[in-house]
Tab-separated table of C-alpha atoms in Angstrom:
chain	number	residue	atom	x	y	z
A	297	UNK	CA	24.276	-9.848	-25.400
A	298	UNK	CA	22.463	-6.776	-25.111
A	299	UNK	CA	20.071	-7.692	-22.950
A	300	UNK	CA	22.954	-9.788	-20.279
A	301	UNK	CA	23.975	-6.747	-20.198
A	302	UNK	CA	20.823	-4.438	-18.945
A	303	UNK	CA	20.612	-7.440	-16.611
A	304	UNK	CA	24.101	-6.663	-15.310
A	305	UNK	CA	23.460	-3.417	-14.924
A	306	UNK	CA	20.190	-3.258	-13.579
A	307	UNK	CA	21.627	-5.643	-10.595
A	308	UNK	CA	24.626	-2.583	-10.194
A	309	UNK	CA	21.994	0.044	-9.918
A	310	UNK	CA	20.209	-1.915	-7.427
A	311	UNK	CA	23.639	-2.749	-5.439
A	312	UNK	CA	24.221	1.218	-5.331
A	313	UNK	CA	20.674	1.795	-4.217
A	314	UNK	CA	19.418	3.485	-7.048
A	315	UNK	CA	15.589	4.373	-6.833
A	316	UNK	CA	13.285	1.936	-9.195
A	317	UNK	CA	11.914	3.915	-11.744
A	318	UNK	CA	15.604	5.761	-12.722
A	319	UNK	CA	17.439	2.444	-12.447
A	320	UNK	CA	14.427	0.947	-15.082
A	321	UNK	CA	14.966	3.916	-17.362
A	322	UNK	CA	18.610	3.935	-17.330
A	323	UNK	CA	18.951	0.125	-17.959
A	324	UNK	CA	16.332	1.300	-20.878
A	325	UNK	CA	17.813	3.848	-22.584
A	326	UNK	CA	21.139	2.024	-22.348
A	327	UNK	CA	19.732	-0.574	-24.426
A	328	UNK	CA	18.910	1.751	-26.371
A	329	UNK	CA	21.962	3.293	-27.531
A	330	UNK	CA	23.907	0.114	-27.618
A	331	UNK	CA	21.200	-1.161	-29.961
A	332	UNK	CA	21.341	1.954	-32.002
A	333	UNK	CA	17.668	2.144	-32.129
A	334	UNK	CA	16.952	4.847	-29.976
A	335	UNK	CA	18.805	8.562	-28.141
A	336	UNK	CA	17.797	11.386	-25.664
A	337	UNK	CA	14.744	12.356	-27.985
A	338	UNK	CA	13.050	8.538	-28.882
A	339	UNK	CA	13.711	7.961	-25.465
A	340	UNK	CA	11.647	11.161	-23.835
A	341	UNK	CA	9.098	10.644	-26.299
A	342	UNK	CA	8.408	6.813	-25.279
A	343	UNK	CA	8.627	8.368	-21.729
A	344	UNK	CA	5.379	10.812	-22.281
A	345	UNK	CA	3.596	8.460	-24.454
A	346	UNK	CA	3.665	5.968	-21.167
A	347	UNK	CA	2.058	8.317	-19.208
A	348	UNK	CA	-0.104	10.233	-21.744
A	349	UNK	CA	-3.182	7.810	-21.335
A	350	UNK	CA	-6.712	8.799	-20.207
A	351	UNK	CA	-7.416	5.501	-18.155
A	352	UNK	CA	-3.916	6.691	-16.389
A	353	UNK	CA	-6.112	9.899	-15.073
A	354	UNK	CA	-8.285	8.159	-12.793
A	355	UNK	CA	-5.177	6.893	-10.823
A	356	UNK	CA	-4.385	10.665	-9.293
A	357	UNK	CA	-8.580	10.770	-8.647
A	358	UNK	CA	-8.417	7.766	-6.731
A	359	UNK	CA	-5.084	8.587	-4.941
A	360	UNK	CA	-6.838	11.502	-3.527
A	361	UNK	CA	-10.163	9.691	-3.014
A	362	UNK	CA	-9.030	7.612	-0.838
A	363	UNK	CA	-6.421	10.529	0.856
A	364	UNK	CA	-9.560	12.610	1.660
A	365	UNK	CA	-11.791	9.797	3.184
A	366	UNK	CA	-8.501	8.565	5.505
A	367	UNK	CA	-8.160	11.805	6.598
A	368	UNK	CA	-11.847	12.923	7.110
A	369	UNK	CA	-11.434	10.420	10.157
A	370	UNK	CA	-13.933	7.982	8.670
A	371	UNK	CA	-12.025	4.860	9.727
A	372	UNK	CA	-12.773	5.214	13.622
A	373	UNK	CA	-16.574	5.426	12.242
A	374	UNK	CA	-16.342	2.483	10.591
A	375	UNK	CA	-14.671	0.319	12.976
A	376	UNK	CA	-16.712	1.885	15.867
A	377	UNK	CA	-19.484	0.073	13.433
A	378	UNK	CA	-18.291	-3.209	12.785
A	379	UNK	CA	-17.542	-3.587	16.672
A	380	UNK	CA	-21.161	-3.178	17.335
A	381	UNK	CA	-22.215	-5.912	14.929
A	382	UNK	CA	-19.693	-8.567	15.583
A	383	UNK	CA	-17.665	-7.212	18.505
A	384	UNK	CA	-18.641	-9.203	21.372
A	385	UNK	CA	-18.997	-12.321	19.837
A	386	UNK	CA	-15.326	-14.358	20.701
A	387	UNK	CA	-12.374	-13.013	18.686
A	388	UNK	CA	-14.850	-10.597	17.964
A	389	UNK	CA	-12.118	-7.598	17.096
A	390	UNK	CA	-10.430	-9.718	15.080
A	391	UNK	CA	-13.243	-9.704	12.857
A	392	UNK	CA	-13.593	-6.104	13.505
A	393	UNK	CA	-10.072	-5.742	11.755
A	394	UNK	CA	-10.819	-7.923	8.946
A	395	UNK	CA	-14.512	-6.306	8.076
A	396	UNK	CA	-12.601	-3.077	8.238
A	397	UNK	CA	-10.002	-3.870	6.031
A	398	UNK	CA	-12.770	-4.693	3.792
A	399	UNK	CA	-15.108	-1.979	4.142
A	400	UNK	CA	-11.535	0.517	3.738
A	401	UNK	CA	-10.640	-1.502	0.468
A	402	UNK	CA	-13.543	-0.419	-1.131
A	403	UNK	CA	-12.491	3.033	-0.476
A	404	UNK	CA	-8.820	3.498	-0.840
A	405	UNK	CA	-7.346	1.166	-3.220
A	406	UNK	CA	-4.095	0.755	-1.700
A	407	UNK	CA	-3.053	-1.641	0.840
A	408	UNK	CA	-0.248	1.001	2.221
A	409	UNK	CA	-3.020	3.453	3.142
A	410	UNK	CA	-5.141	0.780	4.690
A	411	UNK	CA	-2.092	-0.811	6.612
A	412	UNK	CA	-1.384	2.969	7.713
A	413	UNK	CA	-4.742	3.941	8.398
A	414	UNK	CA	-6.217	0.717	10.533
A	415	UNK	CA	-2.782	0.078	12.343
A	416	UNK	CA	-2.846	2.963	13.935
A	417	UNK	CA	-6.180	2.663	15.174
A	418	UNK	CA	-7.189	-1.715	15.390
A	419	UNK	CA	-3.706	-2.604	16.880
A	420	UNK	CA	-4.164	-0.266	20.144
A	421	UNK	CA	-7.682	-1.154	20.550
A	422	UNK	CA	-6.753	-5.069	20.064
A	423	UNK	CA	-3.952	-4.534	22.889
A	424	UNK	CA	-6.004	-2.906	25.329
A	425	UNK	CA	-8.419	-5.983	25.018
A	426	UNK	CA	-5.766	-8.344	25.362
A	427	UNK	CA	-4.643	-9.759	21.824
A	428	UNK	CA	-1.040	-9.967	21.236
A	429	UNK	CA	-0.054	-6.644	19.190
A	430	UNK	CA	2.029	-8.829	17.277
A	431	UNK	CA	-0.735	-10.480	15.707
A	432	UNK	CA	-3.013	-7.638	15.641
A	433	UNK	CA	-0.496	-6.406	13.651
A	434	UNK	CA	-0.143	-9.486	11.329
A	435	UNK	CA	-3.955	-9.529	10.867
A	436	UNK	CA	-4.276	-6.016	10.140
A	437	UNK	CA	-1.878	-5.999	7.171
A	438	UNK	CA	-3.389	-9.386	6.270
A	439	UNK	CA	-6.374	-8.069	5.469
A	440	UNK	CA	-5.206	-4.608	4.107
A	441	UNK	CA	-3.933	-6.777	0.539
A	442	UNK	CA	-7.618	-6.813	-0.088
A	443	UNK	CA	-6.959	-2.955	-0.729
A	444	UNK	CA	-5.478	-3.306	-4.447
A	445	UNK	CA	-7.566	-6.178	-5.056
A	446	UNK	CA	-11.214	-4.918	-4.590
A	447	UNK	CA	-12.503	-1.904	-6.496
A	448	UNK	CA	-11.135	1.539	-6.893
A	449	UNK	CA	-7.586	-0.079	-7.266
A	450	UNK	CA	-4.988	1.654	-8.055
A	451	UNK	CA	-3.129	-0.767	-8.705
A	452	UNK	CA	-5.555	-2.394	-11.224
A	453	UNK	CA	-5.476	1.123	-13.082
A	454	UNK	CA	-1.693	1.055	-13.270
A	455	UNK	CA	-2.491	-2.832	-14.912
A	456	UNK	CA	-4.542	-1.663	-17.626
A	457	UNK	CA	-2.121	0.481	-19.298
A	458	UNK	CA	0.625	-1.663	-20.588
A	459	UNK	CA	-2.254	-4.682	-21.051
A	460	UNK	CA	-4.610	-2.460	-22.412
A	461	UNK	CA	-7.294	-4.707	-20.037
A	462	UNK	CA	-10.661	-3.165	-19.238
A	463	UNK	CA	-10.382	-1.445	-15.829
A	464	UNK	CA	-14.221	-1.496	-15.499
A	465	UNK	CA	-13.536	-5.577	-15.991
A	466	UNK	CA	-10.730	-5.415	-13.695
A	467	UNK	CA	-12.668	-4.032	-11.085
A	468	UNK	CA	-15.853	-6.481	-11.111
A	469	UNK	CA	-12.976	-9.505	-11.801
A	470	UNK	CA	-11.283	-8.480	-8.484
A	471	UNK	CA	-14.651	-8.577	-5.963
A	472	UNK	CA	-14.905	-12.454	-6.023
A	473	UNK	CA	-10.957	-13.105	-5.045
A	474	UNK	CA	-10.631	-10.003	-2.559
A	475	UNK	CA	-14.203	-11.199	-0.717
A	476	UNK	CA	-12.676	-15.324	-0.858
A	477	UNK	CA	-9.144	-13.887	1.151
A	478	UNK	CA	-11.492	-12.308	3.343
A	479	UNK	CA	-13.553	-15.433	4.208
A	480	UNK	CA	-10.672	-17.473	4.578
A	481	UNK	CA	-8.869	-15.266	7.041
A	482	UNK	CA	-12.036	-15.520	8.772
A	483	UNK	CA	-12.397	-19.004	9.276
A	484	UNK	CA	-8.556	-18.804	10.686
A	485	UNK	CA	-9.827	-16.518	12.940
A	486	UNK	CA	-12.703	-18.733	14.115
A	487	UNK	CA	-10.700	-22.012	14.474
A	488	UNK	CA	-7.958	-20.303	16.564
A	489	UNK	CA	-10.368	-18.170	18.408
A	490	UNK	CA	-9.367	-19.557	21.875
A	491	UNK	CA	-6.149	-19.200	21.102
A	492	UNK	CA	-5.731	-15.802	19.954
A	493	UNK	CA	-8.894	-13.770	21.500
A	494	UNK	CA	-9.014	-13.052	25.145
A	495	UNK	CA	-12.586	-13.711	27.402
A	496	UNK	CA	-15.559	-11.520	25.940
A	497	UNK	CA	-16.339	-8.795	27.840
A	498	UNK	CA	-19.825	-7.818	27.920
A	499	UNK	CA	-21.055	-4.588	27.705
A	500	UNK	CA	-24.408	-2.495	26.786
A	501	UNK	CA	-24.093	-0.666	23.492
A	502	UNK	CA	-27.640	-0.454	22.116
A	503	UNK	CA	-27.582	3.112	22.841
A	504	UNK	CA	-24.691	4.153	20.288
A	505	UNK	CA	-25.949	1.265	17.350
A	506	UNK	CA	-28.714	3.873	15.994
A	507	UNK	CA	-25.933	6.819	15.647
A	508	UNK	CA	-22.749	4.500	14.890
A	509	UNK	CA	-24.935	3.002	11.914
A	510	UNK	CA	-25.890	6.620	10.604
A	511	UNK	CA	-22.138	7.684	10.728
A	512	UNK	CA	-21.655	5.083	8.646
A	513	UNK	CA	-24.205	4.576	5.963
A	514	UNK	CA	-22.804	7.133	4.229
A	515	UNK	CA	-19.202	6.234	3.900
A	516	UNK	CA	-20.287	2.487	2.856
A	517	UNK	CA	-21.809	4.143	0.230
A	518	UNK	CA	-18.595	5.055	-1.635
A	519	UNK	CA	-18.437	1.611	-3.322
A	520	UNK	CA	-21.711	1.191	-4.561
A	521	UNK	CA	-21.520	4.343	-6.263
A	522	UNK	CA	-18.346	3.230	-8.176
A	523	UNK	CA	-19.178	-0.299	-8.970
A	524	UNK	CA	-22.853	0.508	-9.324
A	525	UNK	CA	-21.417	3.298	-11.671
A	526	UNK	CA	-19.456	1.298	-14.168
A	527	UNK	CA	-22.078	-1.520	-14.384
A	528	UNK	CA	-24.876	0.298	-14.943
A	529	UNK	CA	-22.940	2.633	-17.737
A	530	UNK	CA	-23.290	5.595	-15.941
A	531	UNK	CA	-20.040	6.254	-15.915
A	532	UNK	CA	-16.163	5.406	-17.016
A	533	UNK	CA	-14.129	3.853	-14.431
A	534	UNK	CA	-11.988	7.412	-15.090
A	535	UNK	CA	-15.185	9.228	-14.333
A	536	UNK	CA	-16.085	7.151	-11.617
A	537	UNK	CA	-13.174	8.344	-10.042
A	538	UNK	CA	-13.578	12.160	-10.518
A	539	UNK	CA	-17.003	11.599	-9.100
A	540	UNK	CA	-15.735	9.693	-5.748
A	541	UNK	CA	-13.180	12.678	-5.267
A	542	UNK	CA	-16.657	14.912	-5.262
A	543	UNK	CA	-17.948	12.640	-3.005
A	544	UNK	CA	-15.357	12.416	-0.035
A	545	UNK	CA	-15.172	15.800	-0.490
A	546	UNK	CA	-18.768	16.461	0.748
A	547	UNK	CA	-18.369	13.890	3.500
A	548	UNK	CA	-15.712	15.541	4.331
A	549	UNK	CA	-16.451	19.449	4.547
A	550	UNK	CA	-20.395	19.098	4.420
A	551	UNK	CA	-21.655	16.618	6.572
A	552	UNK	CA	-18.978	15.051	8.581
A	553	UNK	CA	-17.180	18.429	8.666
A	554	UNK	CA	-13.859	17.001	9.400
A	555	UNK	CA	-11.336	18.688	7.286
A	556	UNK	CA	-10.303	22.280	6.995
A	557	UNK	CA	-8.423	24.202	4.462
A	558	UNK	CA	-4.980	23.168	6.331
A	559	UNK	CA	-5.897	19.557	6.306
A	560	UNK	CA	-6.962	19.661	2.905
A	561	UNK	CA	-3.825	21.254	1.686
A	562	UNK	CA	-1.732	18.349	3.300
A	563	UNK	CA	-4.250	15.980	1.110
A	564	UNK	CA	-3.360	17.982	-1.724
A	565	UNK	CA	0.079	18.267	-1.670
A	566	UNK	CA	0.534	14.278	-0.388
A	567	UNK	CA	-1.556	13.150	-3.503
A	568	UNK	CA	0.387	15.067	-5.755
A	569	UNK	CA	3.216	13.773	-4.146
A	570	UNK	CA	2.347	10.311	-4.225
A	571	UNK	CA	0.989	10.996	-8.228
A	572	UNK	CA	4.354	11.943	-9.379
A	573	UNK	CA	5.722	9.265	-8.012
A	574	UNK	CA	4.265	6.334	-9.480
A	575	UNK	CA	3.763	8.362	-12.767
A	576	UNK	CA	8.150	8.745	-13.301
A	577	UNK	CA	7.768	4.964	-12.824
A	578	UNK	CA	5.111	4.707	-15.424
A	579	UNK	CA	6.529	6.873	-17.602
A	580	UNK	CA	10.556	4.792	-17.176
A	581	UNK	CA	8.838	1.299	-17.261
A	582	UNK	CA	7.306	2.100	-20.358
A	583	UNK	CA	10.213	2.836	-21.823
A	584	UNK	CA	11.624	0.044	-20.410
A	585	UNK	CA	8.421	-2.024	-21.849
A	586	UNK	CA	8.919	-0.498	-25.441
A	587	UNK	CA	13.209	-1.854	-25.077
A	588	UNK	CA	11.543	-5.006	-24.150
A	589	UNK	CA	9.513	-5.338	-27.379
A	590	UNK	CA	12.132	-4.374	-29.907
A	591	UNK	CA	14.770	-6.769	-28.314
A	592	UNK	CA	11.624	-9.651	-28.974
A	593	UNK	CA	11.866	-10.679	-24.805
A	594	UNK	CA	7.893	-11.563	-24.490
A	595	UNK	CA	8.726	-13.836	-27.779
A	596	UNK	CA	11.682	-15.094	-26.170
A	597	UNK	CA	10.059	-15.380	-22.836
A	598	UNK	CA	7.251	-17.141	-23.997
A	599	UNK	CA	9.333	-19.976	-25.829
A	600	UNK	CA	11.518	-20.396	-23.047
A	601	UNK	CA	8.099	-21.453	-21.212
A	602	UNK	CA	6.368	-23.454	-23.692
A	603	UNK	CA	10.061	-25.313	-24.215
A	604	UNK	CA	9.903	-25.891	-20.143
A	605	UNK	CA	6.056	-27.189	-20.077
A	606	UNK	CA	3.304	-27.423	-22.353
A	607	UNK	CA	0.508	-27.287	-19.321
A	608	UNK	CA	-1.331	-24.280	-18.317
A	609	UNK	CA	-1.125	-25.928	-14.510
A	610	UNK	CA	2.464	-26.046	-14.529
A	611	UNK	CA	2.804	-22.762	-16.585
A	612	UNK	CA	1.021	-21.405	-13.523
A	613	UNK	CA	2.832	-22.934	-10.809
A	614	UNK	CA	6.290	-21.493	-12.324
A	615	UNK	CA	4.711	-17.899	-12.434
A	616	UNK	CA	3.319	-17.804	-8.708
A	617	UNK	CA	6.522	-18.970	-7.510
A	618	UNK	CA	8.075	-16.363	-9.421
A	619	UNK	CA	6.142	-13.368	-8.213
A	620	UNK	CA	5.957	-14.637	-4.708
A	621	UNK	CA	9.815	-14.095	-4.701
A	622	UNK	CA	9.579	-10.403	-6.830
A	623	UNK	CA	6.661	-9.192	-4.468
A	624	UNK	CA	8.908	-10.157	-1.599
A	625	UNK	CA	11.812	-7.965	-3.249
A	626	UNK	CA	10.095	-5.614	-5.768
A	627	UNK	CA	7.704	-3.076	-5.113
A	628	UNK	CA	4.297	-3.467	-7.101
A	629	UNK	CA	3.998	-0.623	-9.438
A	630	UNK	CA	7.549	-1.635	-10.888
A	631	UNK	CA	7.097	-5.063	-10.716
A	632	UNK	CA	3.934	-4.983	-13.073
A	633	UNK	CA	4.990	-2.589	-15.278
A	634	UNK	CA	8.213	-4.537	-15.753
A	635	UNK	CA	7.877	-7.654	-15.914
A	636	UNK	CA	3.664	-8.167	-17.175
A	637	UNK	CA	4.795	-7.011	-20.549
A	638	UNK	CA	6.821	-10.659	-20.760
A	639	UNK	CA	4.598	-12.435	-18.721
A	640	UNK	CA	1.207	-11.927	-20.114
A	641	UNK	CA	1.982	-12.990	-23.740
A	642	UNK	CA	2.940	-15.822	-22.164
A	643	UNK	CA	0.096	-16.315	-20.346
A	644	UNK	CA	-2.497	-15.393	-23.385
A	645	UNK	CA	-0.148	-18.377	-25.617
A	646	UNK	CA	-1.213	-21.342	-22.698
A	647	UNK	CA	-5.025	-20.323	-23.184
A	648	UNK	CA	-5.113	-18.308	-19.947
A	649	UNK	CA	-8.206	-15.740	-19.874
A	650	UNK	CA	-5.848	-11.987	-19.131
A	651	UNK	CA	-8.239	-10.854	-17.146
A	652	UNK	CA	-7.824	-14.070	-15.246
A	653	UNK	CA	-4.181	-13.621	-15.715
A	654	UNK	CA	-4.044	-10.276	-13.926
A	655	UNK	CA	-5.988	-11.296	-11.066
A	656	UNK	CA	-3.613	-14.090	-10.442
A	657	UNK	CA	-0.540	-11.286	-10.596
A	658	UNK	CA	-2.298	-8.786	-8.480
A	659	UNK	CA	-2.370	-11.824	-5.738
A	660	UNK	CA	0.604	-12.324	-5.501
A	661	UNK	CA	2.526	-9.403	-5.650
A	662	UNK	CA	0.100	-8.625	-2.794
A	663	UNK	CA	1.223	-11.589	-0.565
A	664	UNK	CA	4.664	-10.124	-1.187
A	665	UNK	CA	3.713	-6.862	0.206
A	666	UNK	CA	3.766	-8.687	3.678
A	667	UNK	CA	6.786	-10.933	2.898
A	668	UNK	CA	10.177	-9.959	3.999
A	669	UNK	CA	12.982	-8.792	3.311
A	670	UNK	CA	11.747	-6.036	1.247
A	671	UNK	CA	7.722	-5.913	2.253
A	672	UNK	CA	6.528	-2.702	1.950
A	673	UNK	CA	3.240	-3.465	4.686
A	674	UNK	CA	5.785	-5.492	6.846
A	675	UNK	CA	7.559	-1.903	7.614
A	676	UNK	CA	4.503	0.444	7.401
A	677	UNK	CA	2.679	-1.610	10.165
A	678	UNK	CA	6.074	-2.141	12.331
A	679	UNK	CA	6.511	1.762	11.912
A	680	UNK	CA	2.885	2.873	12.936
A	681	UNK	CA	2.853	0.682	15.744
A	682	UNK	CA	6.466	-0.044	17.625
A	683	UNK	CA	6.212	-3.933	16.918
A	684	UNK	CA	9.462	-5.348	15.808
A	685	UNK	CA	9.056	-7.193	11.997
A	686	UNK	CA	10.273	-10.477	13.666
A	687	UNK	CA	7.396	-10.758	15.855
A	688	UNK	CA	4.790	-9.719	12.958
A	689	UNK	CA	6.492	-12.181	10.673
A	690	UNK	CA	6.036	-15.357	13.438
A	691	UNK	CA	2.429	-14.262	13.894
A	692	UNK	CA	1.935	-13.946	10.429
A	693	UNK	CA	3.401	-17.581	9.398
A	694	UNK	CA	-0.196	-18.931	9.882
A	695	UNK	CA	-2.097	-16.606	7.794
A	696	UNK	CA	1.104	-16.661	5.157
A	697	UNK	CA	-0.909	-20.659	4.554
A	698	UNK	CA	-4.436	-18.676	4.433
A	699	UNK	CA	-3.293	-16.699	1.750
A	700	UNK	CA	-1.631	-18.587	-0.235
A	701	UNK	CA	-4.592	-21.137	-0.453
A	702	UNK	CA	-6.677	-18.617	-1.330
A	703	UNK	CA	-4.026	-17.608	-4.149
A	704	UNK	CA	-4.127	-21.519	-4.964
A	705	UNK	CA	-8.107	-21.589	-5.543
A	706	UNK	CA	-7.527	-18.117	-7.375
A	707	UNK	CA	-5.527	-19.505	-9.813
A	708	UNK	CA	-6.885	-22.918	-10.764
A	709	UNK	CA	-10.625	-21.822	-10.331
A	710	UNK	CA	-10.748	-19.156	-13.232
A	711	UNK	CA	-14.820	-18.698	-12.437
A	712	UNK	CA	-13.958	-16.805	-9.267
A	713	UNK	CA	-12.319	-14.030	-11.367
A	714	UNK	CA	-14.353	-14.328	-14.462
A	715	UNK	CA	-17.803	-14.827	-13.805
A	716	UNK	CA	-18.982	-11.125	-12.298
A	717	UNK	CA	-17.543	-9.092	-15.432
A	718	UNK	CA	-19.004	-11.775	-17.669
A	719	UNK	CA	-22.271	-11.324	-15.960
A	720	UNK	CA	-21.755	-7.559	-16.280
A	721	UNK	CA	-20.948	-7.432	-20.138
A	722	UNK	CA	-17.852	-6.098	-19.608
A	723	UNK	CA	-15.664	-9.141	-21.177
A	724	UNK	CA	-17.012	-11.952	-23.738
């Protein structure tokens, strides 16, 4: 009964457009008290224990990471880059966007900032050599899910915590899948090339390949220095992080010398901003987490499952289908921190590898980032560049089947995920 009703009233608080992470620790401590286990202290105390973890103090490092390097103005360098290598080949700024997206992933973490960042500078250049914006616009925030999946993610940071995963092994787990969604988007691109690229238009570049390629040696370092970093035991994934930070910074203000003490403080204060944010979610859905356990829901959740199916296969077709529809409705921080807790259990009981496991989730709640009604990307990208979501959502219908094939060979092809932090050490 207790928990019918904290579903009740979690669907009131989201009727009455109550942010996320108070409607999760209201519905929390509500439980609470009705269950007589907890009150106001328990329940603050829970709060700060959710967000007073060390692995939790690489996510503000990366948040500004990637802040600095966005605003340093490094993405015109590195598309600028990619055009000379693949641009005039046809639907050569398609693949422009798409190496891009990758070459950004490895430096922001987040597929907002990437779908921010590369809208507002591959959808005009796509238009003014013909491509429909709409699908510009679909193929930018395509490739932008590769953000959170590829190493620094924030979002794998935020994973760890409740799991209590490796993030080193989350990191090296995530290359494989992020570099497959890549690939496939690419072939799309090169079977519908007449249909989606305009003529190629030649032109002489060899002068600017020597200085575009020095511009941007640098920047592609950024990812070597954090994977490199954690496999070669350099450094924590936490460190790795503070040591990025000390990096963009003297891209930024040494040798690119692109931010000033005004843009800076806007980095600053935006991180911060952004910080906070996903830490009062943390800190509610942790709470929320801890209700969870005490009311025996993973137990519960788990049986429910095993009474439905006894087969990993099917286990895993139920639980894509369900976070295909939360992704499209639920934003990702919450969504992990909420409802992992029940599903992983779960997961771990069918003989599923977690690491695995949270691959799998991070895939799908990425998909949802471009799904309507509630995708987060769909409205950054229609925002940055004018485009109406019903047009991006037709052009994206094709590359909605790319993805989720590469989500299908994700799932049922464990290898992918599993085989670069075995070969690291990082997971038995």
């Amino acid at each position: 009964m207790t928990v019918l009703f904290v579903v009740i009233l979690f669907a009131v608080l989201l009727a009455v457009e109550t942010p996320i992470a108070f409607a999760v620790g209201i519905i929390a401590f509500a439980g609470l008290m009705i269950t007589g286990i907890g009150n106001e202290a328990v329940s603050a105390q829970r709060v700060f224990a959710g967000m007073n973890s060390y692995g939790l103090l690489a996510l503000p490092l990366f948040i500004l990471a990637g802040n600095l390097l966005v605003a340093g103005g490094i993405i015109q360098r590195l598309v600028d880059f990619v055009d000379l290598l693949v641009g005039r080949v046809r639907a050569g700024l398609a693949y422009v966007n798409l190496l891009a997206n990758l070459m950004m992933a490895g430096l922001s973490g987040s597929a907002t900032a990437d779908t921010a960042a590369l809208g507002s500078v591959m959808t005009p250049m796509m238009k003014q050599r013909g491509y429909s914006p709409d699908f510009a616009a679909a193929l930018t925030i395509s490739g932008a899910i590769v953000a959170p999946i590829l190493p620094p993610s924030i979002i794998m940071v935020i994973y760890a915590i409740p799991t209590k995963l490796s993030i080193g092994a989350l990191f090296f787990a995530g290359i494989l899948p992020g570099l497959l969604i890549v690939l496939l988007l690419a072939v799309y691109v090169a079977l519908a090339a007449k249909r989606i690229s305009p003529p190629v238009v030649a032109t002489d570049r060899r002068l600017s390949f020597a200085r575009a390629t020095l511009d941007a040696i640098p920047v592609l370092l950024a990812p070597v220095i954090i994977v490199g970093g954690v496999r070669g035991g350099v450094v924590t994934a936490t460190e790795a992080a503070a040591v990025l930070v000390a990096y963009a910074l003297f891209l930024n203000v040494v040798l690119y010398r692109s931010t000033d003490c005004k843009t800076l403080y806007k980095v600053l204060r935006e991180s911060a901003i952004t910080t906070a944010t996903v830490m009062i979610v943390v800190g509610t859905s942790s709470l929320f987490a801890w209700f969870l356990a005490i009311e025996n829901v993973p137990s519960a959740a788990r049986a429910l499952f095993t009474s439905m199916t006894d087969n990993p296969i099917l286990f895993l077709v139920i639980v894509n289908i369900f976070l295909l529809v939360v992704g499209s409705f639920v934003d990702t921080v919450p969504a992990i921190l909420i409802f992992v807790p029940i599903l992983q259990p779960a997961a771990v009981a069918y003989g599923i590898d977690p690491i695995h496991f949270a691959i799998i989730v991070i895939v799908n709640l990425m998909v949802g980032l471009n799904t309507p009604p509630v995708g987060t990307n769909l409205f950054v990208i229609s925002s940055v560049t004018g485009r109406p979501i019903g047009g991006i959502v037709r052009a994206l219908l094709p590359l909605y089947v790319v993805k989720l094939l590469a989500l299908a060979i994700i799932t049922y092809v464990p290898f992918i995920s599993l085989w670069l932090p075995r070969a690291a050490g990082l997971i038995p």
